[in-house]
Amino acid sequence: MIYDIAIIGAGPRGLSAAVYGQRAGLSTINFEANVHGGQIINTPEVENYPAMERMSGVEFAMNLYNQAVDFGATIQYEGVTSVELEGDIKKIRTDFGEYEAKTVIIATGVTRRKLEIPGEDTMIGRGVSYCATCDGSFFKDKVAVVVGGGNTALEDAVYLTGLCTKVHLIHRRDEFRGVKHEVDKVLRNEKIEIHYNTIPLEILGKDKVNGLKVQNKVTGEESVIDTDAVFVAVGLIPHNELFEGQVALTPDGYIDADESCTTNVEGVFVAGDTRRKTLRQLVTAASDGAVAATAAYNYIQGK
Ligand SMILES: Cc1cc2nc3c(=O)[nH]c(=O)nc-3n(C[C@H](O)[C@H](O)[C@H](O)COP(=O)(O)OP(=O)(O)OC[C@H]3O[C@@H](n4cnc5c(N)ncnc54)[C@H](O)[C@@H]3O)c2cc1C
């Protein structure tokens, strides 16, 4: 069978694309290397999806999965190992077989880089977060730490000063890597205390975070910063290795496509966190899913 759309990934973005594809009367197949739902299954609470009451990330993923399957989507739990994207019929290979489709939507998402220090894994959802926009409001009027020195860390620190009483910014070097105007915003903000040349050693707390043990790299001195939250902003890893050499990527590894979700390869679309974009959230992932599936529909109609 030749599918109309092969969707690589069954996270929020891949499942949204399946909903829109199926409702447009197209045959779709999602390939998923792990469990459906993507990154959002790691969060205990989602409260910023418009018109939706608070729910856990797992509930969100299940609702979206059920919706896609109710409309007729096929979810194939096989990781994609290689693709051939040129030509009218695209080939998608997994460890179990080869599949064909008229269009491909890339929805492989990202992994958030971790600090790999004691306390990090056990405190996720209890004060450790990888997304200030997602979880900042849970720490209103509290103290937060942001770890990182690039643009995301700088933006997160400034964003959190709108909610928190104080924000500590921990950076391992003696200057920031971010763009000048983001650095200036941080330097001007009186609520931010910057700790240069400092590395995190351990996240402290029993049921929830109450501190971060750090070390000054120059003096070797260790100390504890009292805090309610540790926001980790040390980078994202886009899952785009499969597409290198076939689809245009940005220098930092994201698929180079704008809001039209259209790549440089005919019949290949992309959306969600793996695409070049400024805001990586459920609402933008879902929106991309709709845009990419509609673009795939228009492409097939135009053939
Ligand atoms: C802890 C946490 C909390 C968050 N909280 C919120 C929140 O409250 N509100 C909000 O709006 N956003 C939140 N986010 C962000 C949100 O989860 C992401 O923006 C969203 O999941 C992006 O969806 P996606 O489909 O693009 O990518 P992903 O969710 O990363 O899904 C990609 C999927 O593709 C699969 N995949 C990758 N490679 C392959 C392959 N080769 N073959 C087959 N499958 C593959 C992966 O297994 C994964 O399931 C949070 C993120 C995290 C990590």
PDB file of N, CA and C in Angstrom, residues 193-227:
ATOM      1  N   GLU A 193      20.402  37.339  39.921  1.00  0.00           N
ATOM      2  CA  GLU A 193      21.777  37.284  40.454  1.00  0.00           C
ATOM      3  C   GLU A 193      22.559  36.295  39.599  1.00  0.00           C
ATOM      4  N   ILE A 194      23.647  36.790  39.003  1.00  0.00           N
ATOM      5  CA  ILE A 194      24.422  35.927  38.095  1.00  0.00           C
ATOM      6  C   ILE A 194      25.575  35.275  38.850  1.00  0.00           C
ATOM      7  N   HIS A 195      25.732  33.973  38.643  1.00  0.00           N
ATOM      8  CA  HIS A 195      26.852  33.234  39.234  1.00  0.00           C
ATOM      9  C   HIS A 195      27.720  32.738  38.081  1.00  0.00           C
ATOM     10  N   TYR A 196      28.759  33.516  37.738  1.00  0.00           N
ATOM     11  CA  TYR A 196      29.658  33.120  36.647  1.00  0.00           C
ATOM     12  C   TYR A 196      30.591  32.005  37.124  1.00  0.00           C
ATOM     13  N   ASN A 197      31.213  31.315  36.186  1.00  0.00           N
ATOM     14  CA  ASN A 197      32.212  30.280  36.492  1.00  0.00           C
ATOM     15  C   ASN A 197      31.707  29.262  37.508  1.00  0.00           C
ATOM     16  N   THR A 198      30.426  28.980  37.429  1.00  0.00           N
ATOM     17  CA  THR A 198      29.820  28.120  38.460  1.00  0.00           C
ATOM     18  C   THR A 198      29.152  26.912  37.812  1.00  0.00           C
ATOM     19  N   ILE A 199      29.349  25.757  38.420  1.00  0.00           N
ATOM     20  CA  ILE A 199      28.712  24.539  37.884  1.00  0.00           C
ATOM     21  C   ILE A 199      27.796  23.930  38.952  1.00  0.00           C
ATOM     22  N   PRO A 200      26.686  23.348  38.520  1.00  0.00           N
ATOM     23  CA  PRO A 200      25.792  22.697  39.480  1.00  0.00           C
ATOM     24  C   PRO A 200      26.337  21.327  39.856  1.00  0.00           C
ATOM     25  N   LEU A 201      26.249  20.972  41.136  1.00  0.00           N
ATOM     26  CA  LEU A 201      26.763  19.669  41.586  1.00  0.00           C
ATOM     27  C   LEU A 201      25.652  18.707  41.978  1.00  0.00           C
ATOM     28  N   GLU A 202      24.616  19.239  42.652  1.00  0.00           N
ATOM     29  CA  GLU A 202      23.560  18.343  43.153  1.00  0.00           C
ATOM     30  C   GLU A 202      22.283  19.133  43.420  1.00  0.00           C
ATOM     31  N   ILE A 203      21.162  18.525  43.047  1.00  0.00           N
ATOM     32  CA  ILE A 203      19.872  19.154  43.360  1.00  0.00           C
ATOM     33  C   ILE A 203      19.397  18.581  44.684  1.00  0.00           C
ATOM     34  N   LEU A 204      19.076  19.472  45.617  1.00  0.00           N
ATOM     35  CA  LEU A 204      18.766  19.051  46.982  1.00  0.00           C
ATOM     36  C   LEU A 204      17.269  19.101  47.254  1.00  0.00           C
ATOM     37  N   GLY A 205      16.825  18.267  48.192  1.00  0.00           N
ATOM     38  CA  GLY A 205      15.411  18.255  48.578  1.00  0.00           C
ATOM     39  C   GLY A 205      14.945  16.821  48.708  1.00  0.00           C
ATOM     40  N   LYS A 206      13.830  16.634  49.468  1.00  0.00           N
ATOM     41  CA  LYS A 206      13.348  15.262  49.662  1.00  0.00           C
ATOM     42  C   LYS A 206      12.161  15.006  48.742  1.00  0.00           C
ATOM     43  N   ASP A 207      11.038  15.715  49.015  1.00  0.00           N
ATOM     44  CA  ASP A 207       9.859  15.541  48.151  1.00  0.00           C
ATOM     45  C   ASP A 207       9.814  16.609  47.077  1.00  0.00           C
ATOM     46  N   LYS A 208      10.447  17.733  47.356  1.00  0.00           N
ATOM     47  CA  LYS A 208      10.547  18.788  46.350  1.00  0.00           C
ATOM     48  C   LYS A 208      11.860  19.532  46.516  1.00  0.00           C
ATOM     49  N   VAL A 209      12.222  20.251  45.477  1.00  0.00           N
ATOM     50  CA  VAL A 209      13.521  20.933  45.479  1.00  0.00           C
ATOM     51  C   VAL A 209      13.566  22.007  46.571  1.00  0.00           C
ATOM     52  N   ASN A 210      14.672  22.034  47.318  1.00  0.00           N
ATOM     53  CA  ASN A 210      14.856  23.154  48.254  1.00  0.00           C
ATOM     54  C   ASN A 210      16.241  23.795  48.130  1.00  0.00           C
ATOM     55  N   GLY A 211      17.061  23.273  47.220  1.00  0.00           N
ATOM     56  CA  GLY A 211      18.366  23.908  47.063  1.00  0.00           C
ATOM     57  C   GLY A 211      19.166  23.320  45.914  1.00  0.00           C
ATOM     58  N   LEU A 212      20.196  24.046  45.531  1.00  0.00           N
ATOM     59  CA  LEU A 212      21.114  23.548  44.501  1.00  0.00           C
ATOM     60  C   LEU A 212      22.533  23.734  45.022  1.00  0.00           C
ATOM     61  N   LYS A 213      23.264  22.616  45.086  1.00  0.00           N
ATOM     62  CA  LYS A 213      24.675  22.701  45.493  1.00  0.00           C
ATOM     63  C   LYS A 213      25.498  23.056  44.253  1.00  0.00           C
ATOM     64  N   VAL A 214      26.345  24.080  44.379  1.00  0.00           N
ATOM     65  CA  VAL A 214      27.140  24.525  43.237  1.00  0.00           C
ATOM     66  C   VAL A 214      28.608  24.630  43.623  1.00  0.00           C
ATOM     67  N   GLN A 215      29.449  24.744  42.588  1.00  0.00           N
ATOM     68  CA  GLN A 215      30.882  24.930  42.847  1.00  0.00           C
ATOM     69  C   GLN A 215      31.424  26.032  41.953  1.00  0.00           C
ATOM     70  N   ASN A 216      32.191  26.922  42.554  1.00  0.00           N
ATOM     71  CA  ASN A 216      32.879  27.932  41.761  1.00  0.00           C
ATOM     72  C   ASN A 216      34.116  27.286  41.144  1.00  0.00           C
ATOM     73  N   LYS A 217      34.192  27.328  39.798  1.00  0.00           N
ATOM     74  CA  LYS A 217      35.277  26.627  39.104  1.00  0.00           C
ATOM     75  C   LYS A 217      36.642  27.263  39.341  1.00  0.00           C
ATOM     76  N   VAL A 218      36.654  28.544  39.646  1.00  0.00           N
ATOM     77  CA  VAL A 218      37.925  29.246  39.821  1.00  0.00           C
ATOM     78  C   VAL A 218      38.482  29.003  41.219  1.00  0.00           C
ATOM     79  N   THR A 219      37.620  29.162  42.232  1.00  0.00           N
ATOM     80  CA  THR A 219      38.107  29.034  43.610  1.00  0.00           C
ATOM     81  C   THR A 219      37.956  27.604  44.147  1.00  0.00           C
ATOM     82  N   GLY A 220      37.085  26.812  43.481  1.00  0.00           N
ATOM     83  CA  GLY A 220      36.830  25.451  43.976  1.00  0.00           C
ATOM     84  C   GLY A 220      35.825  25.420  45.124  1.00  0.00           C
ATOM     85  N   GLU A 221      35.389  26.596  45.564  1.00  0.00           N
ATOM     86  CA  GLU A 221      34.498  26.680  46.725  1.00  0.00           C
ATOM     87  C   GLU A 221      33.106  26.132  46.397  1.00  0.00           C
ATOM     88  N   GLU A 222      32.555  25.339  47.324  1.00  0.00           N
ATOM     89  CA  GLU A 222      31.202  24.809  47.144  1.00  0.00           C
ATOM     90  C   GLU A 222      30.233  25.579  48.027  1.00  0.00           C
ATOM     91  N   SER A 223      28.996  25.769  47.552  1.00  0.00           N
ATOM     92  CA  SER A 223      27.986  26.451  48.365  1.00  0.00           C
ATOM     93  C   SER A 223      26.607  25.946  47.954  1.00  0.00           C
ATOM     94  N   VAL A 224      25.591  26.330  48.734  1.00  0.00           N
ATOM     95  CA  VAL A 224      24.222  25.910  48.429  1.00  0.00           C
ATOM     96  C   VAL A 224      23.377  27.152  48.175  1.00  0.00           C
ATOM     97  N   ILE A 225      22.646  27.138  47.069  1.00  0.00           N
ATOM     98  CA  ILE A 225      21.695  28.218  46.780  1.00  0.00           C
ATOM     99  C   ILE A 225      20.311  27.710  47.173  1.00  0.00           C
ATOM    100  N   ASP A 226      19.658  28.426  48.082  1.00  0.00           N
ATOM    101  CA  ASP A 226      18.294  28.038  48.460  1.00  0.00           C
ATOM    102  C   ASP A 226      17.353  28.380  47.316  1.00  0.00           C
ATOM    103  N   THR A 227      16.595  27.411  46.866  1.00  0.00           N
ATOM    104  CA  THR A 227      15.685  27.662  45.745  1.00  0.00           C
ATOM    105  C   THR A 227      14.537  26.655  45.750  1.00  0.00           C
TER     106      THR A 227
END
